CSV table of C-alpha atoms and ligand atoms in Angstrom, one decimal:
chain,number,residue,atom,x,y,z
A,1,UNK,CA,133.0,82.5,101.4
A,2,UNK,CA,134.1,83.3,97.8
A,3,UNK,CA,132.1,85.1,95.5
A,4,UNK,CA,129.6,82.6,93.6
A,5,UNK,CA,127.2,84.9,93.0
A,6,UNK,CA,125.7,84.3,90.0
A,7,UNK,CA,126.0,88.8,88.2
A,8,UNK,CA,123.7,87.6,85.4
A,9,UNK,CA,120.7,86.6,88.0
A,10,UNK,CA,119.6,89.6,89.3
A,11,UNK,CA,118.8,89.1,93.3
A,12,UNK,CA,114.6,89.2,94.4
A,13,UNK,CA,113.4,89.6,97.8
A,14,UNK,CA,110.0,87.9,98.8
A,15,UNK,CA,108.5,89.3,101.7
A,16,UNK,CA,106.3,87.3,103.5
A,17,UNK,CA,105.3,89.6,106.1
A,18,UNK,CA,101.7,88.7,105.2
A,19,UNK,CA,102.1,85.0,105.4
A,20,UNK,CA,105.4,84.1,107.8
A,21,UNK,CA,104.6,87.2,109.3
A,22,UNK,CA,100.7,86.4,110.7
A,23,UNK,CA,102.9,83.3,112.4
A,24,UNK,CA,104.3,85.6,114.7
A,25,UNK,CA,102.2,84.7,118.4
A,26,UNK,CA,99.7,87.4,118.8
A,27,UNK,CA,99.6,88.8,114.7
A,28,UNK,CA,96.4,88.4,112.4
A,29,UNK,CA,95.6,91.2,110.0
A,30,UNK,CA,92.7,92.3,108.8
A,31,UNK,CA,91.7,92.2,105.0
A,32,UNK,CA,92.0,95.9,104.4
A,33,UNK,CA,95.6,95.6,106.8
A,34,UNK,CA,96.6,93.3,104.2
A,35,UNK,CA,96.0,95.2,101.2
A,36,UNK,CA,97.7,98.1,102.3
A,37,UNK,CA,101.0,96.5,103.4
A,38,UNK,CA,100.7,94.8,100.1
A,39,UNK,CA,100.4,97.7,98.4
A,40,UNK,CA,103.0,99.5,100.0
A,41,UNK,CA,105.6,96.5,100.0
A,42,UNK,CA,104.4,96.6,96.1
A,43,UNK,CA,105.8,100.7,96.0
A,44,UNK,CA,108.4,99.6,97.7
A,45,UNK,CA,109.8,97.8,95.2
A,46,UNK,CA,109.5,93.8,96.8
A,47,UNK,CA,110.0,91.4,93.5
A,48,UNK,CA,107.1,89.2,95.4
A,49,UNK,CA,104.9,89.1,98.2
A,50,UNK,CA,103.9,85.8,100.0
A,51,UNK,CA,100.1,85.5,101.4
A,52,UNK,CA,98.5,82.0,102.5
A,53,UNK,CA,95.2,81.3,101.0
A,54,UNK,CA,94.7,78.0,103.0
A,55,UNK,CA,94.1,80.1,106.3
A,56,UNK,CA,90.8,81.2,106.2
A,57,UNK,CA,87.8,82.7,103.7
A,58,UNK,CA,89.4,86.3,104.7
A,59,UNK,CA,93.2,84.7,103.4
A,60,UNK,CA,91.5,83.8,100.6
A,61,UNK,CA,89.7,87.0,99.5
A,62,UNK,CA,93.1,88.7,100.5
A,63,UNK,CA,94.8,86.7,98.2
A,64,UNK,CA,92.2,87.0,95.2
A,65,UNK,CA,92.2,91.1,95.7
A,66,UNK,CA,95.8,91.0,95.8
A,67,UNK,CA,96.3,89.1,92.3
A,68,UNK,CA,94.0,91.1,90.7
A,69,UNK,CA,95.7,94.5,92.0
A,70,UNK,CA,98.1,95.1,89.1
A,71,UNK,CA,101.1,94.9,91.2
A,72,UNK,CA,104.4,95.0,89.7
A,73,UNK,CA,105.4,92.3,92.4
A,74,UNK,CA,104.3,88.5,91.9
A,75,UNK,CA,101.9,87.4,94.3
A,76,UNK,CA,102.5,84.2,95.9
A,77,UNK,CA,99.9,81.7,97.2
A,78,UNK,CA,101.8,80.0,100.1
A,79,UNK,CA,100.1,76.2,100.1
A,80,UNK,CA,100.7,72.5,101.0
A,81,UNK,CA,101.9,70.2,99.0
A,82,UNK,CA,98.5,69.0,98.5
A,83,UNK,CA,96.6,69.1,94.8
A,84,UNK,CA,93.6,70.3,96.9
A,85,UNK,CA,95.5,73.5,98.1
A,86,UNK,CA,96.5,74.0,94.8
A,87,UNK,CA,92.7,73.9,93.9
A,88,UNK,CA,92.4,76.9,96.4
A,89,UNK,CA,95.3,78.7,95.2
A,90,UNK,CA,93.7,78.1,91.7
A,91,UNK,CA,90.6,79.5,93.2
A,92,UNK,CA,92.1,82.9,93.8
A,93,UNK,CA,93.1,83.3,90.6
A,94,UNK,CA,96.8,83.0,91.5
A,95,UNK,CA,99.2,82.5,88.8
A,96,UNK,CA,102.3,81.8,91.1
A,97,UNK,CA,102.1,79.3,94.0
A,98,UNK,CA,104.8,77.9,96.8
A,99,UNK,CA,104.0,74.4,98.5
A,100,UNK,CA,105.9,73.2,101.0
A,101,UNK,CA,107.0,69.9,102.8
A,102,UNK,CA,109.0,68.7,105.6
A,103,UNK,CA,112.1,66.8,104.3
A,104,UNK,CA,113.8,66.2,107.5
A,105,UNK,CA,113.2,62.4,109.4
A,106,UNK,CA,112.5,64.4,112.5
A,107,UNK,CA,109.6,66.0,110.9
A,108,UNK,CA,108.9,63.0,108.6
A,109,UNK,CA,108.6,60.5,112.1
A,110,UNK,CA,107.2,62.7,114.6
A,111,UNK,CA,104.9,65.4,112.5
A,112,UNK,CA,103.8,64.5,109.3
A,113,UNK,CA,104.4,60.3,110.2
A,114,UNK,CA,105.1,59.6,106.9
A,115,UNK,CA,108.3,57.8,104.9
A,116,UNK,CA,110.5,59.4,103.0
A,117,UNK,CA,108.7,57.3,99.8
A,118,UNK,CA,105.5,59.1,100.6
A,119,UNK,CA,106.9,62.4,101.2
A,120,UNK,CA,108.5,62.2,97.6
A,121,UNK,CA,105.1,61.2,96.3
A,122,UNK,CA,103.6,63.8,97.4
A,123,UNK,CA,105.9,66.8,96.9
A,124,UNK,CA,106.1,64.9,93.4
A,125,UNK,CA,102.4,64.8,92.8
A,126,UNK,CA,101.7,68.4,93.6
A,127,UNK,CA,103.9,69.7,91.4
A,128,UNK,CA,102.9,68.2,88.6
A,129,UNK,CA,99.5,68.8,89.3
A,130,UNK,CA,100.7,72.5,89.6
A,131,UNK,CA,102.4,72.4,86.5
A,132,UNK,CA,99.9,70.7,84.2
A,133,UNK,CA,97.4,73.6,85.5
A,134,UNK,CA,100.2,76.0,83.9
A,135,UNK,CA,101.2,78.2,87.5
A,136,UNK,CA,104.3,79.3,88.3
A,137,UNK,CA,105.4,77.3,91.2
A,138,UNK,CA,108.2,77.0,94.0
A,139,UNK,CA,108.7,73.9,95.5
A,140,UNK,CA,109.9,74.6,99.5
A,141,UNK,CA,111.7,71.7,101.3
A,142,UNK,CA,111.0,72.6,104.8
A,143,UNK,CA,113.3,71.5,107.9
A,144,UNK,CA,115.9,71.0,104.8
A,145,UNK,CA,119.1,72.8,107.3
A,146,UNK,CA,118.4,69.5,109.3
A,147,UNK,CA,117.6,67.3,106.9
A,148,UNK,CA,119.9,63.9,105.4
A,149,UNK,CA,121.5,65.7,102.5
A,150,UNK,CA,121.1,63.0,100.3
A,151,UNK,CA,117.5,62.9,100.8
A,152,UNK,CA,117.9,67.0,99.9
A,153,UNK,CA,119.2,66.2,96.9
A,154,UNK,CA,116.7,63.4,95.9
A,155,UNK,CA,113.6,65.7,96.5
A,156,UNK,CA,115.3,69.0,94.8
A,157,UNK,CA,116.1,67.0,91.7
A,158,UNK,CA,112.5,64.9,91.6
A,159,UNK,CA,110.7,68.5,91.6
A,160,UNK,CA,113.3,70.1,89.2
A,161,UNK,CA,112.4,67.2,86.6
A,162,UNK,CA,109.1,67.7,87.2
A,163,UNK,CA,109.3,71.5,86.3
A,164,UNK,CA,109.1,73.5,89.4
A,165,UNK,CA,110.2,77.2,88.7
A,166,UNK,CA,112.4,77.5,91.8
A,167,UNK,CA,113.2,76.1,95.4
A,168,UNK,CA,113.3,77.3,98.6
A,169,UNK,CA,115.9,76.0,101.2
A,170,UNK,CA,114.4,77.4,104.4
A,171,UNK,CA,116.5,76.9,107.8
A,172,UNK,CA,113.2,76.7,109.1
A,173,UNK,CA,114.0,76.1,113.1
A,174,UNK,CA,116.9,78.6,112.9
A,175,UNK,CA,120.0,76.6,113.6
A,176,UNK,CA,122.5,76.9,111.0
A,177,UNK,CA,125.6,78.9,110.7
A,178,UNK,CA,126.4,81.4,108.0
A,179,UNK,CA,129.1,78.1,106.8
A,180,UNK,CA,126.7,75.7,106.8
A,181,UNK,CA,124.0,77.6,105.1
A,182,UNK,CA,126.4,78.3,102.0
A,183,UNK,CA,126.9,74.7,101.8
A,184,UNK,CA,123.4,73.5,101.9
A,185,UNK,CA,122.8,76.2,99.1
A,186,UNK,CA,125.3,74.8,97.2
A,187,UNK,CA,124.8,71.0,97.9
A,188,UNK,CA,121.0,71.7,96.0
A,189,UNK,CA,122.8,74.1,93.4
A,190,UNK,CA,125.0,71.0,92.7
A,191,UNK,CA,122.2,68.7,91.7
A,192,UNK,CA,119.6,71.2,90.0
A,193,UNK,CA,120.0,74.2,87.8
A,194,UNK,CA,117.0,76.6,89.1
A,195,UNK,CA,117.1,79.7,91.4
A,196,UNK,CA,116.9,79.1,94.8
A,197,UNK,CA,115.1,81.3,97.5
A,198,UNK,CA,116.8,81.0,101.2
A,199,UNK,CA,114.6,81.6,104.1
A,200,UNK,CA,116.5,81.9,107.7
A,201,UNK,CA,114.5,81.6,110.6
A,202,UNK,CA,116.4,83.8,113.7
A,203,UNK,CA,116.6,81.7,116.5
A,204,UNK,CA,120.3,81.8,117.1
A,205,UNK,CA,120.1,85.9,115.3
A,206,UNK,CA,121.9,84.6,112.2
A,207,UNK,CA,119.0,85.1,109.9
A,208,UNK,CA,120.5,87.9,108.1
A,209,UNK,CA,123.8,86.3,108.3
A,210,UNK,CA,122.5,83.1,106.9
A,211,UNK,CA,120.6,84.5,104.2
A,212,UNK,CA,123.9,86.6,102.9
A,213,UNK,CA,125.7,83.5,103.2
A,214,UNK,CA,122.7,81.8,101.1
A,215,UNK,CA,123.1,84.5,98.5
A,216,UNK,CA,127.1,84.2,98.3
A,217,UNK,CA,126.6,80.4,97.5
A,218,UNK,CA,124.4,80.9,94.3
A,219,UNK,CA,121.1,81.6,95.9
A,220,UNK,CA,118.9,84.4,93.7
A,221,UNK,CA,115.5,85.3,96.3
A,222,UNK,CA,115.7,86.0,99.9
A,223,UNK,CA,112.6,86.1,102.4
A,224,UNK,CA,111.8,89.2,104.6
A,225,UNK,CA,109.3,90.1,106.6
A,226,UNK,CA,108.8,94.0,108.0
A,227,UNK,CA,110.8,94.3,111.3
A,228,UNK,CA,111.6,90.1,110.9
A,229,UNK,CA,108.1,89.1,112.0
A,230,UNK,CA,107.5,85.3,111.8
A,231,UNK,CA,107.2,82.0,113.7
A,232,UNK,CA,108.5,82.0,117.2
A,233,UNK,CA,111.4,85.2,116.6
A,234,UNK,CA,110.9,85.3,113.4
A,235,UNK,CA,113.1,85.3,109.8
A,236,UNK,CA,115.7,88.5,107.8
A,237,UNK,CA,114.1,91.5,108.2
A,238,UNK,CA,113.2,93.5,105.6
A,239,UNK,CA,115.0,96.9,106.3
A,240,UNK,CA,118.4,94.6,107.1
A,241,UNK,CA,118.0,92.5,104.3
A,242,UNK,CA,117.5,95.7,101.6
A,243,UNK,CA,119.7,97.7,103.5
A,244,UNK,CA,123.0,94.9,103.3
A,245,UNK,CA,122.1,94.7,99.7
A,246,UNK,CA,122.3,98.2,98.7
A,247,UNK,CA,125.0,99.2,101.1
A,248,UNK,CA,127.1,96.4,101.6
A,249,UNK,CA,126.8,94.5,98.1
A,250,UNK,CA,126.6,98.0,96.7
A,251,UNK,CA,123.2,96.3,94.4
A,252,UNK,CA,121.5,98.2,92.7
A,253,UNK,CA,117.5,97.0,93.5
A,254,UNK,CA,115.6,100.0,92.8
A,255,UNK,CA,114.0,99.5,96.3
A,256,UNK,CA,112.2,102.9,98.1
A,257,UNK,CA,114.4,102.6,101.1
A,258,UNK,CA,113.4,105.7,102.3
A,259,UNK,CA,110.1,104.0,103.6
A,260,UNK,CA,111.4,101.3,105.6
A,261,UNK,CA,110.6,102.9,108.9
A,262,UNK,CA,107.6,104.6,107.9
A,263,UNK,CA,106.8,100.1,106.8
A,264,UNK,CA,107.7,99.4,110.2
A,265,UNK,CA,105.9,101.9,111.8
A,266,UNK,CA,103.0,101.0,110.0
A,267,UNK,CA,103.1,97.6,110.6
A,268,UNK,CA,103.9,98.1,114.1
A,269,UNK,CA,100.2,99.9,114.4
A,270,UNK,CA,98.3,96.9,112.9
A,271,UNK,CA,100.1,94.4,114.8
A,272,UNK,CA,100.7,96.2,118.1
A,273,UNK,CA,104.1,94.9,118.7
A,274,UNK,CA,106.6,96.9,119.8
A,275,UNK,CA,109.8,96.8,118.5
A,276,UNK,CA,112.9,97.1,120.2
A,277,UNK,CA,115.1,100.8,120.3
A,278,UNK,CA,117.7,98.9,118.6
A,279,UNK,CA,116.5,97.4,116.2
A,280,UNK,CA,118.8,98.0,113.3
A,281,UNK,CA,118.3,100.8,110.9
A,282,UNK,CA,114.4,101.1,112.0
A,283,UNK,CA,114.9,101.5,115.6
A,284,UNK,CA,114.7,104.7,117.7
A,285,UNK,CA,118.1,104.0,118.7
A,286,UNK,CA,119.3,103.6,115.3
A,287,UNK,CA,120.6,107.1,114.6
A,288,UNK,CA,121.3,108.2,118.4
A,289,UNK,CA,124.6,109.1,119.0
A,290,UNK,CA,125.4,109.7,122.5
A,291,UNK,CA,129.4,109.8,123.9
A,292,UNK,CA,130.9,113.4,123.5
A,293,UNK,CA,133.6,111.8,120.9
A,294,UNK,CA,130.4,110.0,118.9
A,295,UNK,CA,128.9,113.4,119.3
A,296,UNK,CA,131.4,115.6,117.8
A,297,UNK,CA,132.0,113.0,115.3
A,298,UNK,CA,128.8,112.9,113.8
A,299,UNK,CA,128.5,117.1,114.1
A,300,UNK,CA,131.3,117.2,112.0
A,301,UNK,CA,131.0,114.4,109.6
A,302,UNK,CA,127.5,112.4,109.9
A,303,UNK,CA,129.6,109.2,108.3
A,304,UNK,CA,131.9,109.1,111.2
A,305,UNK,CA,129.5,107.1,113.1
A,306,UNK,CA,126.7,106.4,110.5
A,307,UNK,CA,126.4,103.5,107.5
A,308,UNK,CA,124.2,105.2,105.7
A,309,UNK,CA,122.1,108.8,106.7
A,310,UNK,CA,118.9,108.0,108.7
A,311,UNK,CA,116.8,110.0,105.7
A,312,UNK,CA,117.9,106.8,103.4
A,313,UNK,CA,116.0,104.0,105.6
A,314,UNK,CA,113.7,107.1,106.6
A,315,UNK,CA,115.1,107.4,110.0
A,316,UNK,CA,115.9,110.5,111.8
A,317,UNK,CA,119.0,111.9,113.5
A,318,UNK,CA,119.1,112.2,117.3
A,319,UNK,CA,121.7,113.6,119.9
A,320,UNK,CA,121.4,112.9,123.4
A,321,UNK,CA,122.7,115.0,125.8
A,322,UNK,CA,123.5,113.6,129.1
A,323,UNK,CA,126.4,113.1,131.1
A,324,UNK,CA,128.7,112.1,128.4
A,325,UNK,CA,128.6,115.2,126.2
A,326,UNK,CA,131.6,116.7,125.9
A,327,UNK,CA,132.7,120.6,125.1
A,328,UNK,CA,132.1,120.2,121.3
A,329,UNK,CA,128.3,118.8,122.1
A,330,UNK,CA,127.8,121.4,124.7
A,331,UNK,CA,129.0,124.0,122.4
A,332,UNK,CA,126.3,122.7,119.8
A,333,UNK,CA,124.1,122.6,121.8
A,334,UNK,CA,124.4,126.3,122.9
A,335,UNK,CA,124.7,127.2,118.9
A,336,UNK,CA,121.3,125.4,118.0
A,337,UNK,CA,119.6,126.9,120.8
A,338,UNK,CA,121.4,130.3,119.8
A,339,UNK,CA,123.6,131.6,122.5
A,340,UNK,CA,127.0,132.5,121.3
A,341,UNK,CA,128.8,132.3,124.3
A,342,UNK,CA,132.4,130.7,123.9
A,343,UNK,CA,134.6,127.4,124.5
A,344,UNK,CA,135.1,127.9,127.7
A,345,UNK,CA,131.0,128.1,128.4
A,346,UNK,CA,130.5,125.1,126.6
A,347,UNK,CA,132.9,123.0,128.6
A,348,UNK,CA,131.1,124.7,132.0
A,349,UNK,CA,128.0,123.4,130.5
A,350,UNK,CA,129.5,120.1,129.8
A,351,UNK,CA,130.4,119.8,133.6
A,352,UNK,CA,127.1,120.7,134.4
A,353,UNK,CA,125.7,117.9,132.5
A,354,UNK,CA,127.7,115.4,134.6
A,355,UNK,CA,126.4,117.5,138.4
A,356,UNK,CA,122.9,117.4,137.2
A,357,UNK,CA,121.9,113.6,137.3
A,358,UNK,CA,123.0,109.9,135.5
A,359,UNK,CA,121.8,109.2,132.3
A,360,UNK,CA,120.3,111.2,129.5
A,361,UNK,CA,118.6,114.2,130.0
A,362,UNK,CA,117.3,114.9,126.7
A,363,UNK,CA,117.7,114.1,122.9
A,364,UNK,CA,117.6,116.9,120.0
A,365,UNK,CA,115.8,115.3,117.1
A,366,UNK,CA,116.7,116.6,113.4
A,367,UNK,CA,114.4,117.2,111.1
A,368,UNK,CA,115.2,119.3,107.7
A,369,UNK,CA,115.6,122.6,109.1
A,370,UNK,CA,117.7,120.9,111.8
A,371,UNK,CA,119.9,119.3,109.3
A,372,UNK,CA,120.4,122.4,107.3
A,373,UNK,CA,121.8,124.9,110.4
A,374,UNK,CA,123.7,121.6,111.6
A,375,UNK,CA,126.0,121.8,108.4
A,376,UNK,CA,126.3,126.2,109.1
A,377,UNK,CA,127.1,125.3,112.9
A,378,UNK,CA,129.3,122.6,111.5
A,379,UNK,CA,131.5,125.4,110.1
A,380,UNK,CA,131.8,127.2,112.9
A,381,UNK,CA,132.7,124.1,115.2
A,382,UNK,CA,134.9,122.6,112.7
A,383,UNK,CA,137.7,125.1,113.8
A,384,UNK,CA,137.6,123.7,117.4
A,385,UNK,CA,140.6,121.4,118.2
A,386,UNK,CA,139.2,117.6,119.7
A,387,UNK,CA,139.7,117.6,123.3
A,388,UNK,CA,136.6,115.3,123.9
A,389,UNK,CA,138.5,111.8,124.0
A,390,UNK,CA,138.3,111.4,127.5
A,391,UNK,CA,134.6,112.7,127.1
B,1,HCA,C1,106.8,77.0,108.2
B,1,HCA,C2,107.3,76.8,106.8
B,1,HCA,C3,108.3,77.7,106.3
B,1,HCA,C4,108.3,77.7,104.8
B,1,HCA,C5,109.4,78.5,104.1
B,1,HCA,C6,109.2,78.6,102.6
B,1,HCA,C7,109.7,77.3,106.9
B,1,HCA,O1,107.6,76.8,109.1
B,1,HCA,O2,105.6,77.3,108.4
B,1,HCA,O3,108.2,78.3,102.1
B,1,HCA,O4,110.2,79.0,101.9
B,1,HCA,O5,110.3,78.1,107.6
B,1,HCA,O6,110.1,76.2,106.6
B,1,HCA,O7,108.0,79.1,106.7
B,2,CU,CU1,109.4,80.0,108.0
């Protein structure tokens, strides 16, 4: 992959953990839900937040209190390409809509049963109808990872004449790789000359992958939804997607990344989903650290073993103390609690560790207080020699 990225367009994320994120089986929010993940994705620092208006009357007041909050994020009503579901979009006083349809023949025979001709018309017809009412609009070509690239092409340049503001390539059933997604970005960046959005469903766990990808070929706006909620498994995840940005493509996005797990954990309540411990960045297991050389790794030097500190994604510290610990954990562990017995203690402790049982016996969670003796005991510990390689 080689560096297309376009320095001048600066790169938006569009969460749609309000609108791709009620798809997930067993999500539905209620209004005052809604408001308040919009508003904190809004302090977050999201450049726009999706919401469907075509669900129900409770979508639709959603999205009419939403447009009228004052948030610095646009608010997107999520419609079909239908003039009527424009109307409602219309209706809610939106002033930025995204319409979708199918592109693909496997969606064009066996779902929609419509030609190619008709799809055209229609995608065609709603945008205008769009325009001429003066919104903001993107024009989404759904299925487009599996459509005939030729026919990709066609409808991307019929919208673009028409006006739409931007288009989204979604790899709506999840199946592309990181390769292919770069190419299908740049096989519509060839033929029109508006930002595109990627949105990478996660059924083969290349979402993230293939939205990176996405952004590398030219594209501007990635989709997110808090902890990757969506259709079947769902698209990027929010804290990855914001995370890679910052840290990896060293951006600079002015996102609150310090309340990515508190967003999680929030939304985690209202949808009462679990997610799982390893969930990157957000996860309980994120910030564990658990083999006596990962142990006196991270007592030493946090960024042994750690991308980023847990307080940036909100996240906290934890060392588990089980079999594995070795004499520099033990030895910790006998400072924090505030014993000051010697080395040779801490390594009897460490063999007691591995008599007492399999597994973990407990974790020690940081907090700020925690933090601040870890860097005196650091000191103190720093003088020991490593002799924790065989654990
Ligand atoms: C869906 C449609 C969509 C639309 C994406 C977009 C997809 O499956 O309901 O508007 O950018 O994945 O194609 O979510
Ligand atoms: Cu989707």
């Amino acid at each position: 992959m080689g560096g297309r990225m376009n320095s001048s367009e600066r790169v938006r994320i569009l969460d749609s953990t309000l609108r791709e994120g009620e798809q997930s089986p067993g999500v539905s929010f209620t209004n005052s839900q809604r408001l308040q993940i919009a508003w904190a994705l809004d302090y977050f620092g999201v450049d726009a937040i999706e919401i469907s208006p075509i669900i129900s009357n409770q979508h639709r007041e959603a999205c009419k209190t939403m447009t009228k909050q004052g948030f610095k994020a646009e608010i997107v009503a999520h419609v079909r390409a239908l003039p009527e579901d424009v109307d409602v979009a219309l209706g809610c006083g939106a002033s930025s809509i995204a319409a979708y349809h199918s592109v693909s023949d496997i969606h064009l025979k066996h779902k929609l049963k419509v030609s190619r001709e008709v799809a055209v018309e229609r995608a065609v017809k709603t945008a205008e109808y769009a325009k001429a009412h003066g919104l903001r609009m993107r024009f989404t070509l759904e299925d487009a990872s599996r459509a005939d690239p030729k026919f990709l092409q066609e409808v991307a340049k019929r919208v673009s004449e028409v006006g739409v503001d931007r288009i989204s390539i979604p790899d709506t059933v999840g199946t592309m790789l990181p390769s292919g997604m770069y190419n299908l970005v740049r096989i519509v960046k060839d033929v029109v000359d508006i930002p595109i959005d990627v949105h990478c469903h996660n059924d083969l766990g290349l979402a993230l992958a293939n939205s990176l990808a996405g952004l590398e070929a030219g594209a501007s706006q990635i989709h997110t939804t808090v902890d990757g909620l969506g259709e079947r498994v769902g698209i990027a995840s929010l804290a990855e997607v914001s995370t890679a940005l910052t840290i990896a493509y060293k951006m600079r996005l002015n996102l609150k990344l310090e309340m990515l797990r508190e967003l999680s954990e929030m939304v985690r309540q209202y949808t009462g989903l679990n997610i799982p411990p390893s969930k990157p960045l957000v996860g309980d297991n994120a910030y564990k650290h658990k083999a006596g050389t990962h142990l006196v790794g991270v007592i030493r030097e946090p960024s042994t073993y750690e991308i980023v500190p847990p307080a940036t994604v909100g996240n906290r510290r934890r060392l588990v103390f089980g079999e594995l610990v070795g004499k520099s954990g033990a030895l910790f562990l006998l400072r924090t609690l505030g014993l000051d017995l010697g080395e040779e203690d801490a390594r009897k402790l460490a063999r007691g560790f591995k008599r007492l049982m399999k597994g973990d016996l407990f974790e020690l969670t940081f907090d700020e207080n925690m933090e601040r003796e870890m860097i005196k005991l650091q000191e103190q510990i720093q003088r020991d020699p490593v002799d924790d390689q065989k654990r």
